[in-house]
CSV table of C-alpha atoms in Angstrom, one decimal:
chain,number,residue,atom,x,y,z
A,38,MET,CA,-27.0,-9.0,-2.1
A,39,ASP,CA,-26.0,-9.1,-6.0
A,40,ALA,CA,-25.4,-5.2,-5.6
A,41,LEU,CA,-22.9,-6.0,-2.9
A,42,ASN,CA,-21.0,-9.3,-4.3
A,43,ARG,CA,-21.3,-6.5,-7.8
A,44,PHE,CA,-20.1,-3.2,-5.9
A,45,GLY,CA,-18.5,-4.6,-3.3
A,46,PRO,CA,-15.2,-5.3,-4.6
A,47,LEU,CA,-14.7,-1.8,-6.6
A,48,ALA,CA,-15.1,-0.5,-3.4
A,49,GLY,CA,-13.1,-1.8,-1.3
A,50,ARG,CA,-10.2,-2.0,-3.6
A,51,VAL,CA,-10.8,2.1,-4.1
A,52,LEU,CA,-10.6,2.2,0.1
A,53,ILE,CA,-7.3,0.5,0.7
A,54,ALA,CA,-5.7,1.5,-2.8
A,55,ALA,CA,-6.1,5.6,-1.3
A,56,ILE,CA,-3.7,6.4,1.0
A,57,PHE,CA,-1.3,4.7,-1.3
A,58,VAL,CA,-2.1,6.5,-4.7
A,59,LEU,CA,-2.2,10.4,-2.4
A,60,SER,CA,1.1,9.6,-0.7
A,61,GLY,CA,2.7,8.3,-4.2
A,62,PHE,CA,1.6,11.7,-5.2
A,63,SER,CA,3.1,13.7,-2.3
A,64,LYS,CA,5.8,11.6,-2.4
A,65,ILE,CA,6.4,13.1,-6.2
A,66,THR,CA,5.9,16.7,-4.7
A,67,GLY,CA,7.9,16.1,-2.3
A,68,PHE,CA,10.3,14.0,-3.8
A,69,ASP,CA,13.8,15.7,-1.0
A,70,GLY,CA,12.2,15.2,2.1
A,71,THR,CA,10.7,11.7,0.9
A,72,VAL,CA,14.7,11.1,0.0
A,73,GLY,CA,15.7,12.9,2.9
A,74,TYR,CA,13.4,11.0,6.0
A,75,ILE,CA,14.6,7.2,4.0
A,76,ALA,CA,17.9,8.5,4.9
A,77,SER,CA,17.0,9.6,8.3
A,78,LYS,CA,16.6,5.3,9.0
A,79,GLY,CA,20.1,5.0,7.6
A,80,LEU,CA,18.1,3.2,4.2
A,81,PRO,CA,20.9,2.6,1.5
A,82,LEU,CA,20.0,4.4,-1.7
A,83,PRO,CA,17.4,6.4,-0.1
A,84,GLN,CA,17.1,8.2,-4.1
A,85,LEU,CA,16.1,5.1,-5.4
A,86,GLY,CA,14.6,4.2,-2.8
A,87,ALA,CA,11.9,7.0,-2.9
A,88,LEU,CA,11.3,5.7,-6.5
A,89,ALA,CA,10.5,2.1,-5.6
A,90,ALA,CA,7.9,3.8,-3.1
A,91,ILE,CA,6.4,6.1,-5.8
A,92,VAL,CA,6.2,3.0,-8.4
A,93,VAL,CA,4.6,0.8,-5.5
A,94,GLU,CA,2.9,3.5,-4.2
A,95,LEU,CA,1.3,5.3,-6.9
A,96,GLY,CA,2.0,3.0,-9.7
A,97,GLY,CA,-0.2,0.4,-7.4
A,98,GLY,CA,-2.6,2.1,-6.3
A,99,LEU,CA,-4.0,2.9,-9.7
A,100,LEU,CA,-3.5,-1.2,-10.8
A,101,VAL,CA,-5.7,-1.8,-7.8
A,102,ILE,CA,-7.9,0.7,-8.3
A,103,ALA,CA,-8.5,-0.1,-12.2
A,104,GLY,CA,-9.0,-3.9,-11.5
A,105,TRP,CA,-5.9,-4.6,-13.4
A,106,LYS,CA,-2.7,-7.1,-12.8
A,107,THR,CA,-4.8,-6.3,-9.1
A,108,ARG,CA,-2.6,-9.5,-7.6
A,109,TRP,CA,0.4,-9.0,-8.7
A,110,ALA,CA,0.4,-5.0,-7.8
A,111,ALA,CA,-1.6,-6.2,-4.0
A,112,ALA,CA,1.5,-8.3,-3.7
A,113,ALA,CA,3.7,-5.7,-4.2
A,114,MET,CA,1.6,-3.3,-2.3
A,115,LEU,CA,1.1,-6.4,0.5
A,116,VAL,CA,5.4,-6.5,0.6
A,117,PHE,CA,6.1,-2.5,0.4
A,118,THR,CA,3.5,-2.2,3.4
A,119,LEU,CA,5.3,-5.0,5.8
A,120,ALA,CA,8.9,-3.3,5.0
A,121,ALA,CA,7.6,0.3,5.9
A,122,ALA,CA,5.9,-1.2,8.9
A,123,VAL,CA,9.2,-2.5,10.0
A,124,LEU,CA,11.8,-0.3,8.6
A,125,PHE,CA,10.0,3.0,9.5
A,126,HIS,CA,7.5,2.7,12.7
A,127,ASN,CA,9.5,-0.2,14.4
A,128,PHE,CA,8.1,0.7,18.5
A,129,TRP,CA,9.8,-1.3,20.2
A,130,ALA,CA,12.7,1.1,19.2
A,131,ALA,CA,11.1,4.3,19.7
A,132,ALA,CA,12.0,7.0,22.7
A,133,PRO,CA,8.9,6.4,24.9
A,134,ASP,CA,6.8,9.8,23.9
A,135,ALA,CA,6.8,8.0,20.2
A,136,ALA,CA,6.1,4.6,21.3
A,137,GLN,CA,2.6,5.0,21.6
A,138,ASN,CA,2.4,7.5,17.9
A,139,GLN,CA,4.9,4.5,16.2
A,140,MET,CA,2.7,1.3,17.1
A,141,ILE,CA,-0.7,2.9,15.9
A,142,HIS,CA,1.5,3.2,12.2
A,143,PHE,CA,2.7,0.4,12.6
A,144,MET,CA,-0.8,-1.5,13.4
A,145,LYS,CA,-2.7,0.1,10.2
A,146,ASN,CA,0.6,-0.8,8.1
A,147,ILE,CA,-0.8,-4.2,9.5
A,148,SER,CA,-4.3,-3.3,8.8
A,149,MET,CA,-4.2,-3.1,5.8
A,150,ALA,CA,-1.0,-5.7,4.3
A,151,GLY,CA,-4.2,-7.8,5.8
A,152,GLY,CA,-7.0,-6.0,2.7
A,153,LEU,CA,-4.1,-6.3,0.4
A,154,LEU,CA,-3.5,-10.0,0.9
A,155,TYR,CA,-7.4,-9.7,0.5
A,156,VAL,CA,-7.6,-8.7,-2.8
A,157,TRP,CA,-4.0,-10.6,-3.8
A,158,VAL,CA,-5.8,-13.7,-2.5
A,159,PHE,CA,-9.0,-13.2,-3.7
A,160,GLY,CA,-8.6,-10.9,-7.2
A,161,SER,CA,-10.3,-7.8,-8.1
A,162,GLY,CA,-13.8,-9.2,-8.3
A,163,PRO,CA,-16.0,-8.2,-11.4
A,164,LEU,CA,-16.2,-4.5,-12.1
A,165,SER,CA,-12.1,-4.5,-13.0
A,166,ILE,CA,-10.2,-4.4,-15.7
A,167,ASP,CA,-9.3,-8.2,-14.3
A,168,GLY,CA,-12.8,-8.7,-14.2
A,169,LYS,CA,-13.7,-7.8,-17.6
A,170,SER,CA,-11.0,-10.2,-19.5
A,171,ALA,CA,-11.8,-13.2,-17.4
A,172,GLN,CA,-15.1,-13.2,-18.8
């Protein structure tokens, strides 16, 4: 049980943050497509939105993995993830042939938000920069 308490939070941080890091990186390499997708949702300032998404996803994801300023990063990612669920996966307004797919994505975001809430509340654990500075 000691190994689980020691390594579990690190594994959890890597698992919850991996999707954000990969998504943030793909937004950099496909920046114009990301801007176009944001614009297609009718949101203002799509270039700024794409940059903010990169900072939150890639930057926040790397902070969570490293366990540095973990609670702040998780809180920002939590708000971002809930906003993305509502703005980009609004299954209640989707065409019938797309509604189930959008509901799955919406629920994925809700689940990730739950994991991020857990990290925000309980912190990074012992194998982290935050954990080392607390000793």
